[in-house]
Short mmCIF file of C-alpha atoms in Angstrom, two decimals:
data_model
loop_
_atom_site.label_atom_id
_atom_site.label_comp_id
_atom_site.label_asym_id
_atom_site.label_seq_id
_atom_site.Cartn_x
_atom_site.Cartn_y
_atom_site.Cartn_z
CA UNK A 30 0.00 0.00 0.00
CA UNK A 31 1.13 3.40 -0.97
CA UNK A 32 2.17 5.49 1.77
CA UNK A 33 -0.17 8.13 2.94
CA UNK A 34 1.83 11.84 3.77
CA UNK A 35 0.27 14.81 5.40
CA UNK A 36 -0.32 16.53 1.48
CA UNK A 37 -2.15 13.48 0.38
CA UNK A 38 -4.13 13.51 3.58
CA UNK A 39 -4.74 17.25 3.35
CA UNK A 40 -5.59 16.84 -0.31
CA UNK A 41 -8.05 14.29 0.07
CA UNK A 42 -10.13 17.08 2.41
CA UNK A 43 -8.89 15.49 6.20
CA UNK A 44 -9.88 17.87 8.18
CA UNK A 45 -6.51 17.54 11.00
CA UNK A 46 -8.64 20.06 13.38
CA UNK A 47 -5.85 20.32 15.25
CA UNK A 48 -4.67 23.40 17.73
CA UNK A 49 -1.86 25.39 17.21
CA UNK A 50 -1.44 26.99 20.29
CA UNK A 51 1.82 26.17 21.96
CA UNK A 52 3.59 27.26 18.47
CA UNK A 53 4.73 30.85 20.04
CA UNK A 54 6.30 29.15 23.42
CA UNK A 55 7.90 26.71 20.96
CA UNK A 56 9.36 29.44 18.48
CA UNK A 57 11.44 31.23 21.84
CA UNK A 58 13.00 28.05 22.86
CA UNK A 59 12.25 25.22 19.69
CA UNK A 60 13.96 22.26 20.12
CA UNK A 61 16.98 21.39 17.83
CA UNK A 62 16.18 19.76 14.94
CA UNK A 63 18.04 15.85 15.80
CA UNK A 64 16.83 12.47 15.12
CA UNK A 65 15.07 10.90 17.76
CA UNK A 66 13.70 6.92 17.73
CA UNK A 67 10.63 6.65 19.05
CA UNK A 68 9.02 3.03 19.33
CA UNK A 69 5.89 0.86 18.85
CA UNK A 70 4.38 -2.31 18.69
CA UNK A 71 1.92 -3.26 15.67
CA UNK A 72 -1.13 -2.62 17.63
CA UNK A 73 -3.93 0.15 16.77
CA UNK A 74 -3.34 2.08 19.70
CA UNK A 75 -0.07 3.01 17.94
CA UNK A 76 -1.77 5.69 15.90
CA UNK A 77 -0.99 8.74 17.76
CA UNK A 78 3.01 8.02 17.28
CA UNK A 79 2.38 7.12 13.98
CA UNK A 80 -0.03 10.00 12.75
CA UNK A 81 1.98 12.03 14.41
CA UNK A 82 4.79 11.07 12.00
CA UNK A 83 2.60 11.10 9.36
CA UNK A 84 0.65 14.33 9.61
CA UNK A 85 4.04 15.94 9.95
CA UNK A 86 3.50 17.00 13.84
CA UNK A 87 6.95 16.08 15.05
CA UNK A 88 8.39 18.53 12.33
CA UNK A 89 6.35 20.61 13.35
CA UNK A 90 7.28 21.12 17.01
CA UNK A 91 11.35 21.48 14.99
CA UNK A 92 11.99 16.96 15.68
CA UNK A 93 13.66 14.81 13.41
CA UNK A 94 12.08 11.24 14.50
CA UNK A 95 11.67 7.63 12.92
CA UNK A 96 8.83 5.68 14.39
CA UNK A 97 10.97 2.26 14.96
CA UNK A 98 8.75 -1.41 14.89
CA UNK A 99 9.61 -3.12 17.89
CA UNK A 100 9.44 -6.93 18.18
CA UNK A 101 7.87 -7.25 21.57
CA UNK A 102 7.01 -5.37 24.80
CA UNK A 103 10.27 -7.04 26.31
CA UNK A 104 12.51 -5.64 23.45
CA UNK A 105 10.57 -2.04 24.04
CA UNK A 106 11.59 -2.11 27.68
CA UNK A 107 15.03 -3.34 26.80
CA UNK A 108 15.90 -0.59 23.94
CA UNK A 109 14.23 2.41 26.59
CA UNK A 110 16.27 1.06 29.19
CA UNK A 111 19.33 1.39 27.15
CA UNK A 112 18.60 4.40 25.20
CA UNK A 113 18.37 2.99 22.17
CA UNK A 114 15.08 4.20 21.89
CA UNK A 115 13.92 7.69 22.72
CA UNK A 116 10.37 7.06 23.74
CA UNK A 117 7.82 5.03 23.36
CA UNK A 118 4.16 4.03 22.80
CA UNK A 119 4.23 1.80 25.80
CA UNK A 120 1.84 -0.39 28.12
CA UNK A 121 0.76 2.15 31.11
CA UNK A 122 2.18 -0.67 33.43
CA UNK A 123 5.46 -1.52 32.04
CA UNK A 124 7.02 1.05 33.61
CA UNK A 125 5.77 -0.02 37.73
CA UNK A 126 6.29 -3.45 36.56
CA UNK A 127 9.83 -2.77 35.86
CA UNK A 128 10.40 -0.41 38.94
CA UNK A 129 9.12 -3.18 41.11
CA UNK A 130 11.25 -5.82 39.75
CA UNK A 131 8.03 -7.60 38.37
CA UNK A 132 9.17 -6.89 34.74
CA UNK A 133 12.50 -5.77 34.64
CA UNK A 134 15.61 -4.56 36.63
CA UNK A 135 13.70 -3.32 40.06
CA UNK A 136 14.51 0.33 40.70
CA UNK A 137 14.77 1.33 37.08
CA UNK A 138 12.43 4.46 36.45
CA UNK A 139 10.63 4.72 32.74
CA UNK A 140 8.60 7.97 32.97
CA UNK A 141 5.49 8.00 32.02
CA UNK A 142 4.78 11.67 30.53
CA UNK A 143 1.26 11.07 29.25
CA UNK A 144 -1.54 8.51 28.32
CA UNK A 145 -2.28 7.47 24.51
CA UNK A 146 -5.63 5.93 24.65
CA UNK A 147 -8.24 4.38 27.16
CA UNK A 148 -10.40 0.83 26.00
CA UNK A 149 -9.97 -0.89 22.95
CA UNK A 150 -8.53 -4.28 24.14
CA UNK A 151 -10.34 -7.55 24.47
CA UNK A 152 -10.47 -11.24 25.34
CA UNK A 153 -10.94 -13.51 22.27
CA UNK A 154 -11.30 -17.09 23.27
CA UNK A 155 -10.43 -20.42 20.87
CA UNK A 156 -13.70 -20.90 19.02
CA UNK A 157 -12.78 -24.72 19.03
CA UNK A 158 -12.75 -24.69 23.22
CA UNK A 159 -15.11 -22.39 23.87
CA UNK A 160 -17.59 -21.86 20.63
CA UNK A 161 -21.11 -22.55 22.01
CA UNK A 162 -20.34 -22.71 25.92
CA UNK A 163 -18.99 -19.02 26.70
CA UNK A 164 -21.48 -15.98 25.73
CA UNK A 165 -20.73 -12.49 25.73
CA UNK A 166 -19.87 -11.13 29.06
CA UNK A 167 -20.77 -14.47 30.21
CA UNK A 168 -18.76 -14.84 33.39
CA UNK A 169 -21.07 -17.50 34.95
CA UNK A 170 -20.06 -19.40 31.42
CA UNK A 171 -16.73 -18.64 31.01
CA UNK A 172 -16.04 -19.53 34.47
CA UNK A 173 -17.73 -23.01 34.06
CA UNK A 174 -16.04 -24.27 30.97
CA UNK A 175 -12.69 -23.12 32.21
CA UNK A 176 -12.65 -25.30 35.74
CA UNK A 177 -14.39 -28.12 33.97
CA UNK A 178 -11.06 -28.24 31.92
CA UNK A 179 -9.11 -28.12 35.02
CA UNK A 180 -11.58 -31.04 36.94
CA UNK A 181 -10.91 -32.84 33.84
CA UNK A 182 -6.86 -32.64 34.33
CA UNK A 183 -6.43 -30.55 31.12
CA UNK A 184 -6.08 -26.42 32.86
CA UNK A 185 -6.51 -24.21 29.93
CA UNK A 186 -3.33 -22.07 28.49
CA UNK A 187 -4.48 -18.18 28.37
CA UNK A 188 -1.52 -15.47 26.86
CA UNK A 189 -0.66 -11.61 27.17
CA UNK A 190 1.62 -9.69 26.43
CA UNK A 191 3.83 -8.48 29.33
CA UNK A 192 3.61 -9.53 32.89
CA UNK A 193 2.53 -6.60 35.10
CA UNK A 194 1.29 -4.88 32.24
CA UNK A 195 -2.72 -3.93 30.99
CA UNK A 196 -3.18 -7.00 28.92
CA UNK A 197 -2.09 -9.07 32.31
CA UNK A 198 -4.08 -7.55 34.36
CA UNK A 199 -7.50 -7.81 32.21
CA UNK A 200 -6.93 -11.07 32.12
CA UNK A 201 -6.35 -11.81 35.34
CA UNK A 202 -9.49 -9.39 36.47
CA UNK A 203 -11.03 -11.05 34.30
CA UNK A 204 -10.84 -14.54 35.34
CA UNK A 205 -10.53 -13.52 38.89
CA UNK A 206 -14.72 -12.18 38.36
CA UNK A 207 -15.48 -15.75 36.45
CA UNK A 208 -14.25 -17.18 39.89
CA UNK A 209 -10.86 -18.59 38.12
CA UNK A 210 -7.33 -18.15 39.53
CA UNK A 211 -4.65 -17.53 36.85
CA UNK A 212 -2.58 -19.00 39.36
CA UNK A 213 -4.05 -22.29 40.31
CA UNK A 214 -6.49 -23.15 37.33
CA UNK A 215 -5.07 -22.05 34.47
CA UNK A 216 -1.89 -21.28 32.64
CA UNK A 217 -0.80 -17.90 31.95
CA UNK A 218 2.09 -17.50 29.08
CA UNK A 219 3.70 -14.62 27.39
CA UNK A 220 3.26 -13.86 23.56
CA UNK A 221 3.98 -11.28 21.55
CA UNK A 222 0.95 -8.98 20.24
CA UNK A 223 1.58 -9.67 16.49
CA UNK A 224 1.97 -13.52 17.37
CA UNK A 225 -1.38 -14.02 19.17
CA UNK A 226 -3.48 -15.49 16.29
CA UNK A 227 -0.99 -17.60 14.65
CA UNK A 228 -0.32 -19.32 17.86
CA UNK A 229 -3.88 -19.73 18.83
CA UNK A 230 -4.37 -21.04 15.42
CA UNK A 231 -1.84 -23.83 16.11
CA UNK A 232 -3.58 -24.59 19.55
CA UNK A 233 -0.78 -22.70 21.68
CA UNK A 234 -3.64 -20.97 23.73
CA UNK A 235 -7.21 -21.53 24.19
CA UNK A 236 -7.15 -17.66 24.97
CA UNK A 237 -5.86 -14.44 24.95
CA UNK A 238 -5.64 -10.80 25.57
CA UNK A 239 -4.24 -8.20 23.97
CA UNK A 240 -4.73 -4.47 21.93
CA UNK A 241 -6.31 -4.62 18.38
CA UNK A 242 -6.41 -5.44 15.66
CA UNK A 243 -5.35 -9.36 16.60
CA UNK A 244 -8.61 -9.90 18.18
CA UNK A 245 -11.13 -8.22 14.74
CA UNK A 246 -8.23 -10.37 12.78
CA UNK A 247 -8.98 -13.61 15.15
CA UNK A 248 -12.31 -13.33 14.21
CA UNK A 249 -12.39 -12.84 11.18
CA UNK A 250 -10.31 -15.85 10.87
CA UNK A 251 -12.50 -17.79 12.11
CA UNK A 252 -10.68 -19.26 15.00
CA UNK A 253 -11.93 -17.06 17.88
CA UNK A 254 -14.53 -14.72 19.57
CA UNK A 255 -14.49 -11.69 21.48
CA UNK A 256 -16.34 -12.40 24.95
CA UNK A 257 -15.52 -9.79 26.23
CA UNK A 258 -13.78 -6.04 25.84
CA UNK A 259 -11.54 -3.97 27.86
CA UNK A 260 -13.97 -1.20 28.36
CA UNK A 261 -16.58 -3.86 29.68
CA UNK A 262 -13.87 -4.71 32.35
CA UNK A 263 -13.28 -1.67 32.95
CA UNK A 264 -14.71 1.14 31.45
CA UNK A 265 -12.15 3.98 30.32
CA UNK A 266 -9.34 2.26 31.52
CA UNK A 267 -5.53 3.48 30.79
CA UNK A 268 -4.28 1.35 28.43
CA UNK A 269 -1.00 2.62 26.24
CA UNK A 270 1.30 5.67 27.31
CA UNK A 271 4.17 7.74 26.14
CA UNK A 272 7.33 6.82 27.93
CA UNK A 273 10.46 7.76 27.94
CA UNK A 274 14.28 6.78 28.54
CA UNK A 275 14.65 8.47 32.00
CA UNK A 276 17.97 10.17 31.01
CA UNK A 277 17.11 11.78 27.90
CA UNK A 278 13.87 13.34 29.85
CA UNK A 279 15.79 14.64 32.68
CA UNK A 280 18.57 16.02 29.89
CA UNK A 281 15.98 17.43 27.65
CA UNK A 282 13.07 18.81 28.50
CA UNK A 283 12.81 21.07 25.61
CA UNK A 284 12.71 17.84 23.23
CA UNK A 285 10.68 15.97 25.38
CA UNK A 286 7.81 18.53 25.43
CA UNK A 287 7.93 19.31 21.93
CA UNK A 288 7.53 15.09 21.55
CA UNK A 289 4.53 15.51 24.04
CA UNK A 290 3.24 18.27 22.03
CA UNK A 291 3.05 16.23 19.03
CA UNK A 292 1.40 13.18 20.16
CA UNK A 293 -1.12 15.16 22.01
CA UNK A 294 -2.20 16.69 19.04
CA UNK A 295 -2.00 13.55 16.93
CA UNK A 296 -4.47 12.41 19.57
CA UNK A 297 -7.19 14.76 19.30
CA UNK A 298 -6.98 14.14 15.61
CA UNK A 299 -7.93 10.55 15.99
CA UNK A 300 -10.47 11.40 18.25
CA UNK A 301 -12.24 13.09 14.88
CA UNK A 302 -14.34 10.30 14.25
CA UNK A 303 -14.20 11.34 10.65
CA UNK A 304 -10.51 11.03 10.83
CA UNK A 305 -10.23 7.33 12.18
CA UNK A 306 -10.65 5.41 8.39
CA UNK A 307 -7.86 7.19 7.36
CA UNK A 308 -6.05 6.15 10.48
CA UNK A 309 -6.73 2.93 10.18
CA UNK A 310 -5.54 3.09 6.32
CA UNK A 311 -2.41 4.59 7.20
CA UNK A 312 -1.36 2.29 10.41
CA UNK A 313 -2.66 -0.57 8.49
CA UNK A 314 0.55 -0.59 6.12
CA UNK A 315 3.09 -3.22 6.30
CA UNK A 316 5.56 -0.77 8.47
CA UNK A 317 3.16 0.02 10.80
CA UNK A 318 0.36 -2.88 12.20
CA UNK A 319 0.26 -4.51 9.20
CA UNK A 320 -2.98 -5.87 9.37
CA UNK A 321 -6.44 -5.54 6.91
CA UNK A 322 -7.24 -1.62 7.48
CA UNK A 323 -11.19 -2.59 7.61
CA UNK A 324 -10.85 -4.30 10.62
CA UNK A 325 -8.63 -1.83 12.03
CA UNK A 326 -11.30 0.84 11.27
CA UNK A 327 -14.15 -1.40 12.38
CA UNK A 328 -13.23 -1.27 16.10
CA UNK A 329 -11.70 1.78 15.34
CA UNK A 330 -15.20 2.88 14.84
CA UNK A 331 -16.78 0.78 17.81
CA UNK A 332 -18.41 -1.73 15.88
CA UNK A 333 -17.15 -5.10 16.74
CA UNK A 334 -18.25 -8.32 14.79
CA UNK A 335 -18.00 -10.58 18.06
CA UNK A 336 -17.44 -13.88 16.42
CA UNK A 337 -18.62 -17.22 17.11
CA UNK A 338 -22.34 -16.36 16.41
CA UNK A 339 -22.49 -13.79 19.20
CA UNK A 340 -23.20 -11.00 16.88
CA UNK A 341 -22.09 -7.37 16.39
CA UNK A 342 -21.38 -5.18 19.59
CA UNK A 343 -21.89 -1.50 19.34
CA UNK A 344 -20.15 0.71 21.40
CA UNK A 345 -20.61 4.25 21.43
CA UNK A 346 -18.87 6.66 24.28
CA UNK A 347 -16.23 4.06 25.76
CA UNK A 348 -14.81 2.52 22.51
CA UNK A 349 -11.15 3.16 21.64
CA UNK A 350 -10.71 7.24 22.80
CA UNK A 351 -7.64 9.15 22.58
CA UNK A 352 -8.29 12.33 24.07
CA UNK A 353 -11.55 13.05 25.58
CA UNK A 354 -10.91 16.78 25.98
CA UNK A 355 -7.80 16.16 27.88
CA UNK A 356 -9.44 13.15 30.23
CA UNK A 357 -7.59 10.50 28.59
CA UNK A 358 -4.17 11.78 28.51
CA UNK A 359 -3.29 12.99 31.90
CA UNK A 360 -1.70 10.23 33.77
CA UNK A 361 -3.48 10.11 37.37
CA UNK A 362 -1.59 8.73 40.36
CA UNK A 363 -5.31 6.87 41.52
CA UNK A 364 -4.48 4.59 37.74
CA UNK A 365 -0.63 4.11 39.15
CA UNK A 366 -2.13 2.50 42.69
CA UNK A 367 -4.64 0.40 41.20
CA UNK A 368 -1.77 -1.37 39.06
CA UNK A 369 0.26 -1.52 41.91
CA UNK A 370 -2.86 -3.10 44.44
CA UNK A 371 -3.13 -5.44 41.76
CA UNK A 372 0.06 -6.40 41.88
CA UNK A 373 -0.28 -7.19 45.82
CA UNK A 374 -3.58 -8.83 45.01
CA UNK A 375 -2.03 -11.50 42.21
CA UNK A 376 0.74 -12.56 44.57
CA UNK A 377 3.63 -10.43 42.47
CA UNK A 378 4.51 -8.35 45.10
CA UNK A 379 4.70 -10.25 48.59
CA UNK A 380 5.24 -6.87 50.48
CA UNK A 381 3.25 -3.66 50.49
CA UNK A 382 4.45 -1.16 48.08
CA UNK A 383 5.02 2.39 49.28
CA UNK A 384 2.25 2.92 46.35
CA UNK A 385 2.60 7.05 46.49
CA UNK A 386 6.33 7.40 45.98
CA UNK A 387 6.43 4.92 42.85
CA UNK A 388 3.89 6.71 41.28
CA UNK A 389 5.30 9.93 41.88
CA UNK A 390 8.75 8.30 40.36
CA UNK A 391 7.08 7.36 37.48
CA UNK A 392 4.50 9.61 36.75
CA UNK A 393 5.64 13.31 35.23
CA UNK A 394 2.46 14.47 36.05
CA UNK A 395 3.74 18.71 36.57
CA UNK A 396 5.87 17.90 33.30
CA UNK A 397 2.23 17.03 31.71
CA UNK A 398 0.67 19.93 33.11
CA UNK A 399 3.26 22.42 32.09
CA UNK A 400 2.27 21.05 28.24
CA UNK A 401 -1.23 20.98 28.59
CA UNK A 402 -1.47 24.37 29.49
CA UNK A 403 0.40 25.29 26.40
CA UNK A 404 -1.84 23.58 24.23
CA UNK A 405 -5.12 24.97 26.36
CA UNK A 406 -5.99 21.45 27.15
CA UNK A 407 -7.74 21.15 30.39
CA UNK A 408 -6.76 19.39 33.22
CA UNK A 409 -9.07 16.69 35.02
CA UNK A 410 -9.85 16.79 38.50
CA UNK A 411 -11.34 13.63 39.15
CA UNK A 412 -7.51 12.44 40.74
CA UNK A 413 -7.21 9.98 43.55
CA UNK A 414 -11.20 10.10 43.50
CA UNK A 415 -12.83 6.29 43.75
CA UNK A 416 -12.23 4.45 40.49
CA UNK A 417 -15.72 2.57 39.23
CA UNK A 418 -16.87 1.38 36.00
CA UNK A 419 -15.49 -2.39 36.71
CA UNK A 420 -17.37 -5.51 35.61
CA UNK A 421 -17.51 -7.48 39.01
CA UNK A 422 -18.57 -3.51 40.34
CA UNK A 423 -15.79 -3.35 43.41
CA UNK A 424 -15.08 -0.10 43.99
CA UNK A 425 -11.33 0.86 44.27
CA UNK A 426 -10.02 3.64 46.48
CA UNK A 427 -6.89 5.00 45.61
CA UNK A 428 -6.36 6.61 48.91
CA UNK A 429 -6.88 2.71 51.25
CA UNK A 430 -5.61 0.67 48.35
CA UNK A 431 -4.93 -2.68 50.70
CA UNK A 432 -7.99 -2.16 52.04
CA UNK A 433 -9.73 -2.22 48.49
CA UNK A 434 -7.75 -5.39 47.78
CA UNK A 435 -9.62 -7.22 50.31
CA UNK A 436 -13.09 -6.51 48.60
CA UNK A 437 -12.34 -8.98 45.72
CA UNK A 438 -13.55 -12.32 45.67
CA UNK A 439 -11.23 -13.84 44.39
CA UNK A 440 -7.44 -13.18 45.49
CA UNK A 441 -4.04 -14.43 45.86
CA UNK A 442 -2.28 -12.67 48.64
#
């Protein structure tokens, strides 16, 4: 497929409906131009990095960046650790899984400067396990057919992508409200994003979780359904984030706001509804997700062919969002916590966490704040407030989170 540049876009009428404010603060002190590598994994949820190369925003704000295909959220950490990557589109919890040793060397900070998206990920199960048993949001169902494999001596195999990170911990909150424990009646495995059909089509996993477009591609395959979403879990969830090399932040703020800038802006473009099939025709290209563009743009959209004769699922406010007038970017401490209680609750972290001073670590939430008011994006104030909106409706409270922990069901502690 040809690629698509900001003239062709612009010629073919795409509104970008994008602000320019920010441009003045930027002309006093503009970064130098200098190449920068900024990485991704072939998800959907890669678009803002991507448009933002595409739409020409990063030469905008004076950068010089290639958007670099990574192999796997392992390699991502790796290369940020190192510095062989700038930034990157990231999983929200990479960078506390890391820090606590979970995922990576303990004590390492990645900082998290903003959020890219909320929802958009799902569950698919193998349609040759579970076709006909498990409904749609069927936890009663799902919950069944998976101990009746484990009675039976055969525990299912379910993958994601990182451990510690958002497709982990849907899974596991997940199975944890079907009355499962990913530790004791199932198997839980690693796989890369890209990799999750192929090895579900070869009976690796009876089911998975991770970002689109593998779950639209699984199903239109043939050899899986979506039972569930990541917004029915939990609804406007963090999901991917902009981090950063820690020393090339602290060195360069200048660069590392004008990066910000960029991706911000590429956000609220996506969030044009009337600018997502051109998205999804652009990040559909071999270099990028390489993966059929209409089922990128389906979910894109919020329409979701479930699969496995469930039917079509039509989501309207909590499908894949980018910006939300500034809700969805601004990365809230009360998100850090939960991640962290979760960890505590799944048995990865035997001692409590001082849960504050790792999110302050890793969030750059003034950094955020200093950008967002240059761009006359609002700021939410909804902060270390409750969290709600979960599908086995606990209630999480940021400020007593090992007191929230005790309110599941189903734990590991």
């Amino acid at each position: 497929m040809k690629k698509i540049n900001r003239r062709e876009v612009l010629k073919k009428g795409v509104t970008l409906g994008i602000a320019t404010t920010g441009l003045t603060g930027l002309m006093r002190g503009r970064a130098q131009p200098k190449k920068l590598r900024i990485g991704f994994i072939a998800l959907t949820d890669c678009a803002p990095a991507v448009m933002a190369q595409e739409l020409g925003l990063f030469k905008k704000y004076g950068l010089e960046v290639e958007v670099a295909k990574e192999a796997s959220w392992a390699t991502t950490r790796d290369h940020l650790l190192s510095g062989e990557i700038t930034a990157a589109h990231c999983l929200f919890g990479m960078p506390f899984s890391v820090y606590t040793g979970i995922g990576g060397p303990a004590g390492r900070v990645l900082p998290i400067a903003m959020v890219f998206n909320n929802n958009g990920q799902a569950i698919t199960l193998s349609s040759q396990d579970f076709g006909g048993k498990v409904g749609f949001k069927d936890l009663e169902g799902a919950g069944k057919a998976i101990l009746a494999k484990k009675k039976e001596g055969k525990p299912l195999t379910f993958a994601m992508t990182f451990p510690g990170g958002t497709h982990d911990l849907w899974l596991r909150y997940w199975l944890g409200a079907c009355g499962v424990s990913p530790a004791s009646d199932v198997r839980v495995i690693v796989i890369p994003p890209p990799q999750m059909v192929a090895n579900m089509s070869v009976g690796n996993m009876d089911g998975f979780c991770v970002g689109e477009p593998w779950n639209g591609v699984a199903v239109k395959q043939g050899i899986g359904f979506t039972t569930v979403a990541s917004q029915d879990i939990w609804k406007h969830h963090p999901e991917k984030a902009l981090v950063f090399n820690n020393e090339f932040f602290r060195a360069n703020p200048e660069e590392s706001q004008a990066l910000t800038k960029a991706i911000l802006e590429a956000c609220k473009w996506l969030d044009n509804v009337a600018n997502r099939r051109t998205a999804a025709r652009v990040i559909g290209q071999r270099q990028y997700v390489n993966a059929d563009p209409d089922v990128i743009d389906a979910r894109l959209q919020g329409v979701y062919e479930l699969g496995g004769g469930l039917g079509r699922r039509n989501y309207t406010d909590d499908y894949m969002l980018f910006h939300r007038g500034g809700q969805t970017n601004f990365p809230r401490k009360s998100h850090a916590i939960w991640f962290l209680a979760q960890y505590r609750r799944w048995g990865m972290l035997k001692e409590k966490p001082d849960y504050e001073k790792i999110a302050e670590a890793i969030l750059a939430q003034d950094f955020y704040a200093s950008v967002a008011k240059e761009l006359k994006i609002p700021l939410p104030k909804d902060d270390m407030q409750p969290l709600g909106g979960f599908i086995d409706g606990v209630t999480f409270d940021p400020k007593d989170p090992e007191g929230s922990i005790k309110k599941y069901k189903v734990r590991e502690l």
